[in-house]
Each structure stands twice: as C-alpha cells, then as structure tokens.
Tab-separated table of C-alpha atoms in Angstrom:
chain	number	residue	atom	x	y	z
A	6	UNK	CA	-66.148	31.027	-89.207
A	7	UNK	CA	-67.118	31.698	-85.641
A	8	UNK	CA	-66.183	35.581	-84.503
A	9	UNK	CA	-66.991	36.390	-81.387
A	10	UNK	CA	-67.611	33.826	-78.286
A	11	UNK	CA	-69.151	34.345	-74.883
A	12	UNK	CA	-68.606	32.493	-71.729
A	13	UNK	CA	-69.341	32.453	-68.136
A	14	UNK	CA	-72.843	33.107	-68.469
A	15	UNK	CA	-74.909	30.725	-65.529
A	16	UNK	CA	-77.022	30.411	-62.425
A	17	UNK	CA	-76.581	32.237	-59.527
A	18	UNK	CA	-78.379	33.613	-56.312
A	19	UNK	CA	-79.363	37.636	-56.179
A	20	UNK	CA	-76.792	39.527	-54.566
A	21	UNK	CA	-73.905	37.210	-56.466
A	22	UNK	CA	-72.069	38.041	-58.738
A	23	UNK	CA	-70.678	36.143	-62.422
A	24	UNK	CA	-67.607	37.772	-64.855
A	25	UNK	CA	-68.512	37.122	-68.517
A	26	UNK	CA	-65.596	36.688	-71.284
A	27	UNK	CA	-65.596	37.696	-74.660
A	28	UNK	CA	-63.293	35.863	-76.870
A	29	UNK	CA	-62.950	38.167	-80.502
A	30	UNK	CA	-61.143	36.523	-83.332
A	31	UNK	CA	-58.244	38.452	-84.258
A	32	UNK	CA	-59.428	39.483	-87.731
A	33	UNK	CA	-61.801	42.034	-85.621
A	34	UNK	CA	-59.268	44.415	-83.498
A	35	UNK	CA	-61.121	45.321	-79.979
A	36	UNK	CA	-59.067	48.303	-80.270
A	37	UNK	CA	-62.316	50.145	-81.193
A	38	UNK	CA	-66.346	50.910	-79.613
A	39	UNK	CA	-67.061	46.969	-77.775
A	40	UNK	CA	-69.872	46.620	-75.943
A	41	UNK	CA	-71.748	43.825	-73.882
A	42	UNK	CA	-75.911	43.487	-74.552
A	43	UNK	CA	-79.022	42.107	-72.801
A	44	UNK	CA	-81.416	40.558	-74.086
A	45	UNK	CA	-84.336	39.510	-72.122
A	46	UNK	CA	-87.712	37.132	-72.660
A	47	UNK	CA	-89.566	38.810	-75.233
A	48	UNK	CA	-87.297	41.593	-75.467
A	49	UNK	CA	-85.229	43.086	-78.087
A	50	UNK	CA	-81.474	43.571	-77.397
A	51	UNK	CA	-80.267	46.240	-75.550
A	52	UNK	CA	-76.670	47.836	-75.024
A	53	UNK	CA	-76.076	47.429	-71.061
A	54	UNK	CA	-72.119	48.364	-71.174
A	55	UNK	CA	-69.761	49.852	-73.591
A	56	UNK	CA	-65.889	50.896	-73.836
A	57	UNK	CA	-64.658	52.849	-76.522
A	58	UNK	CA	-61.109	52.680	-78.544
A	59	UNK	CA	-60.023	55.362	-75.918
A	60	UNK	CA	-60.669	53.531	-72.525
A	61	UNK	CA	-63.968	55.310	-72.203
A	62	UNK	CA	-66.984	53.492	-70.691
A	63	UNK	CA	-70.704	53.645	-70.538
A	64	UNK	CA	-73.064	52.037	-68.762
A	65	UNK	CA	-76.824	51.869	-68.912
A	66	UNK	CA	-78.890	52.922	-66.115
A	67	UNK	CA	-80.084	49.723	-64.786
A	68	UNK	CA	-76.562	48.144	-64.353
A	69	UNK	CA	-74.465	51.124	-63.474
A	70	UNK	CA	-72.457	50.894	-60.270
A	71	UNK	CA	-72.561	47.201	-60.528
A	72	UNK	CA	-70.993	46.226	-63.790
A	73	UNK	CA	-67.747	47.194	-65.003
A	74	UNK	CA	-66.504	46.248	-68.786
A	75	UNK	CA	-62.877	46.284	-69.591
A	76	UNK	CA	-60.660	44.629	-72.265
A	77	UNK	CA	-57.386	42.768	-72.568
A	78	UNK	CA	-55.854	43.833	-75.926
A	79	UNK	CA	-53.389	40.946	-76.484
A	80	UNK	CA	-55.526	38.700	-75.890
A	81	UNK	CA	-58.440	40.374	-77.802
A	82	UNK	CA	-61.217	39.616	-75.351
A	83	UNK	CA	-63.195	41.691	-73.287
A	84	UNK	CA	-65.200	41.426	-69.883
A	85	UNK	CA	-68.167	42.026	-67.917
A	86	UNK	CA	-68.169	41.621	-64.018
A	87	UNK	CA	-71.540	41.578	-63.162
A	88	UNK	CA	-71.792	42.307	-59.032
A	89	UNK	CA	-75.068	42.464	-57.353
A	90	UNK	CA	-77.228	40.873	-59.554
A	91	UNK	CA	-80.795	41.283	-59.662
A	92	UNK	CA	-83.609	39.102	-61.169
A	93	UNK	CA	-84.283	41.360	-63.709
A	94	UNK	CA	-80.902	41.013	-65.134
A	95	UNK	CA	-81.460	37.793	-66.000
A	96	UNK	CA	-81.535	36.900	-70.051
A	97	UNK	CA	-79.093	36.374	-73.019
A	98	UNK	CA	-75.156	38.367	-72.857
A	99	UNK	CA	-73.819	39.207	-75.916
A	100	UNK	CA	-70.779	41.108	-76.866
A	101	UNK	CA	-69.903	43.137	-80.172
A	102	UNK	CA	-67.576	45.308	-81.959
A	103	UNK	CA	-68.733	47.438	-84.729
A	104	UNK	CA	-67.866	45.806	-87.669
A	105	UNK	CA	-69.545	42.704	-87.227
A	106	UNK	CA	-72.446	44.531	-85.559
A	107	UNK	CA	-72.758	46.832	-88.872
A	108	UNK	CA	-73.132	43.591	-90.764
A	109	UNK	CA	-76.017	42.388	-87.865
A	110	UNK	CA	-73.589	39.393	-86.960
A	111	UNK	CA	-74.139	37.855	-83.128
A	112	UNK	CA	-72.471	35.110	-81.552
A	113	UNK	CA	-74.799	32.606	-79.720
A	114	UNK	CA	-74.214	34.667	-76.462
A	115	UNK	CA	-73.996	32.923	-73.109
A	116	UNK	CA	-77.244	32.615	-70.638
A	117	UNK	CA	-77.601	34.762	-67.260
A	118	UNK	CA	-80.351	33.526	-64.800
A	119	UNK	CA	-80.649	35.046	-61.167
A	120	UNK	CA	-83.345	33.964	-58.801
A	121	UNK	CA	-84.614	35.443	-55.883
C-alpha cells in the first residue's frame, strides 16, 4: 500500500519558485513531527523543513527565509513553498511523519532541478 505521495516537484529557472504537496494516507495522522527532506547527487538525505504536532517549524540553514512548510489537517497533506531557488537546491523532495520514518519507509519523492 502506497503511504505517502509527493508532487509538484520540476524544472524551473533560479530565482523561481515551485510548492511541493504531500499527500499522507489517513492511517498515518499528520497531527504529529512532518517534515520535508533533500536529497542530493551522491548525497544522503537530509531534513531541510519540519513542523511539529504543535504548529512549530524548523528550518535548516540553507533554505531558511525561503521555504515555508505548513499542513492542511483534513486533508492530511502537507506543503513546501520553495521561493528563491538556488542551484544547489536541486535533488530528490521527500516528506515523512514519524511512524513510517521509524520503520525507514520513503515514498518515491518528487524531482527538483534549478538551473542557472
């Protein structure tokens, strides 16, 4: 059974910008820790933006100022805007939620690629 999908993932110019979705299936509440995750060219995956079950967020150097996560709890999805980008930000986007990340479970993610 698939558990988490990602979308809007593509190719765009530096200085655009792309909003990524997160579609959970409902068996995994968002209510809790989600985060979105880079992963670039020979590079292991790293956490870029987070929210926790409280509304908190956290952002990783590199992207803060222009990324901003949020959630939409009926619908059980989650997003990342993604303004300014920058060629380095280009790679692999996936999003998680703890239980399926405890169990090292990944959807297929959805591809970023920003040229200069």
């Amino acid at each position: 059974q698939v558990h988490l999908v990602e979308s809007g993932g593509g190719l765009v110019e530096a200085g655009q910008s792309l909003r990524l979705s997160c579609e959970v299936s409902r068996r995994f509440s968002i209510m809790n820790d989600i985060g979105w995750y880079h992963q670039s060219p020979g590079k292991q995956r790293e956490l870029v933006a987070r929210i926790s079950a409280g509304g908190m967020t956290n952002y990783g150097d590199a992207v803060k100022g222009r990324f901003t996560i949020s959630r939409d709890l009926a619908k059980n999805m989650a997003y990342l805007q993604m303004n300014g980008l920058k060629p380095e930000d280009t790679g692999v986007y996936y999003c998680n939620v703890a239980p399926l990340k405890l169990r090292d479970y990944w959807g297929q993610g959805t591809q970023v690629t920003v040229s200069s």
